[in-house]
């Protein structure tokens, strides 16, 4: 009982200020939410990867044409907001030479632009 009381007193002295660890009492919860967030991200990234690698030439054509069904689908899967898409297509067009040789680079770009 005394050890529990001492532990609680020590933990109550932990600062509420921002730090890289956060509240030590919440570490199990934040760890769980991080695992869940990573699982969701990995599932979405996998779906983007499969779609891009399956439809790479068509997506490149859509980028060159400033939009199209395959690019829209890739952006939907990556969860890129519709309000950002015109700007993202311009950015993708600027780097089209890279994406022609590297589907992985296109996957990364779509994931970075997504939410």
mmCIF file of N, CA, C and O in Angstrom, residues 1-14 24-25:
data_model
loop_
_atom_site.group_PDB
_atom_site.id
_atom_site.type_symbol
_atom_site.label_atom_id
_atom_site.label_comp_id
_atom_site.label_asym_id
_atom_site.label_seq_id
_atom_site.Cartn_x
_atom_site.Cartn_y
_atom_site.Cartn_z
ATOM 1 N N UNK A 1 0.829 -1.178 0.000
ATOM 2 C CA UNK A 1 0.000 0.000 0.000
ATOM 3 C C UNK A 1 0.879 1.248 0.000
ATOM 4 O O UNK A 1 0.580 2.205 -0.690
ATOM 5 N N UNK A 2 1.939 1.193 0.775
ATOM 6 C CA UNK A 2 2.827 2.345 0.865
ATOM 7 C C UNK A 2 3.513 2.598 -0.478
ATOM 8 O O UNK A 2 3.675 3.743 -0.884
ATOM 9 N N UNK A 3 3.905 1.523 -1.167
ATOM 10 C CA UNK A 3 4.555 1.670 -2.472
ATOM 11 C C UNK A 3 3.598 2.310 -3.478
ATOM 12 O O UNK A 3 4.006 3.140 -4.296
ATOM 13 N N UNK A 4 2.346 1.955 -3.416
ATOM 14 C CA UNK A 4 1.351 2.548 -4.322
ATOM 15 C C UNK A 4 1.216 4.037 -4.033
ATOM 16 O O UNK A 4 1.181 4.864 -4.956
ATOM 17 N N UNK A 5 1.160 4.402 -2.773
ATOM 18 C CA UNK A 5 1.036 5.802 -2.391
ATOM 19 C C UNK A 5 2.257 6.593 -2.851
ATOM 20 O O UNK A 5 2.122 7.684 -3.412
ATOM 21 N N UNK A 6 3.450 6.054 -2.663
ATOM 22 C CA UNK A 6 4.670 6.729 -3.096
ATOM 23 C C UNK A 6 4.671 6.894 -4.619
ATOM 24 O O UNK A 6 5.002 7.959 -5.150
ATOM 25 N N UNK A 7 4.266 5.867 -5.318
ATOM 26 C CA UNK A 7 4.208 5.926 -6.777
ATOM 27 C C UNK A 7 3.228 6.991 -7.237
ATOM 28 O O UNK A 7 3.528 7.773 -8.141
ATOM 29 N N UNK A 8 2.065 7.068 -6.612
ATOM 30 C CA UNK A 8 1.081 8.077 -6.983
ATOM 31 C C UNK A 8 1.580 9.491 -6.704
ATOM 32 O O UNK A 8 1.344 10.395 -7.499
ATOM 33 N N UNK A 9 2.281 9.675 -5.603
ATOM 34 C CA UNK A 9 2.844 10.987 -5.282
ATOM 35 C C UNK A 9 3.888 11.382 -6.325
ATOM 36 O O UNK A 9 3.908 12.516 -6.809
ATOM 37 N N UNK A 10 4.735 10.450 -6.704
ATOM 38 C CA UNK A 10 5.768 10.738 -7.713
ATOM 39 C C UNK A 10 5.115 11.061 -9.052
ATOM 40 O O UNK A 10 5.481 12.030 -9.716
ATOM 41 N N UNK A 11 4.133 10.276 -9.460
ATOM 42 C CA UNK A 11 3.466 10.521 -10.735
ATOM 43 C C UNK A 11 2.665 11.811 -10.740
ATOM 44 O O UNK A 11 2.529 12.458 -11.772
ATOM 45 N N UNK A 12 2.122 12.197 -9.586
ATOM 46 C CA UNK A 12 1.358 13.442 -9.540
ATOM 47 C C UNK A 12 2.258 14.652 -9.739
ATOM 48 O O UNK A 12 1.800 15.719 -10.105
ATOM 49 N N UNK A 13 3.541 14.471 -9.546
ATOM 50 C CA UNK A 13 4.489 15.559 -9.775
ATOM 51 C C UNK A 13 4.871 15.721 -11.231
ATOM 52 O O UNK A 13 5.563 16.662 -11.604
ATOM 53 N N UNK A 14 4.405 14.817 -12.075
ATOM 54 C CA UNK A 14 4.720 14.929 -13.502
ATOM 55 C C UNK A 14 4.057 16.172 -14.074
ATOM 56 O O UNK A 14 2.921 16.488 -13.778
ATOM 57 N N UNK A 24 2.633 9.999 -18.356
ATOM 58 C CA UNK A 24 2.992 8.580 -18.243
ATOM 59 C C UNK A 24 1.800 7.671 -17.918
ATOM 60 O O UNK A 24 1.813 6.493 -18.248
ATOM 61 N N UNK A 25 0.770 8.210 -17.300
ATOM 62 C CA UNK A 25 -0.396 7.395 -16.983
ATOM 63 C C UNK A 25 -1.202 7.056 -18.242
ATOM 64 O O UNK A 25 -1.956 6.087 -18.262
#
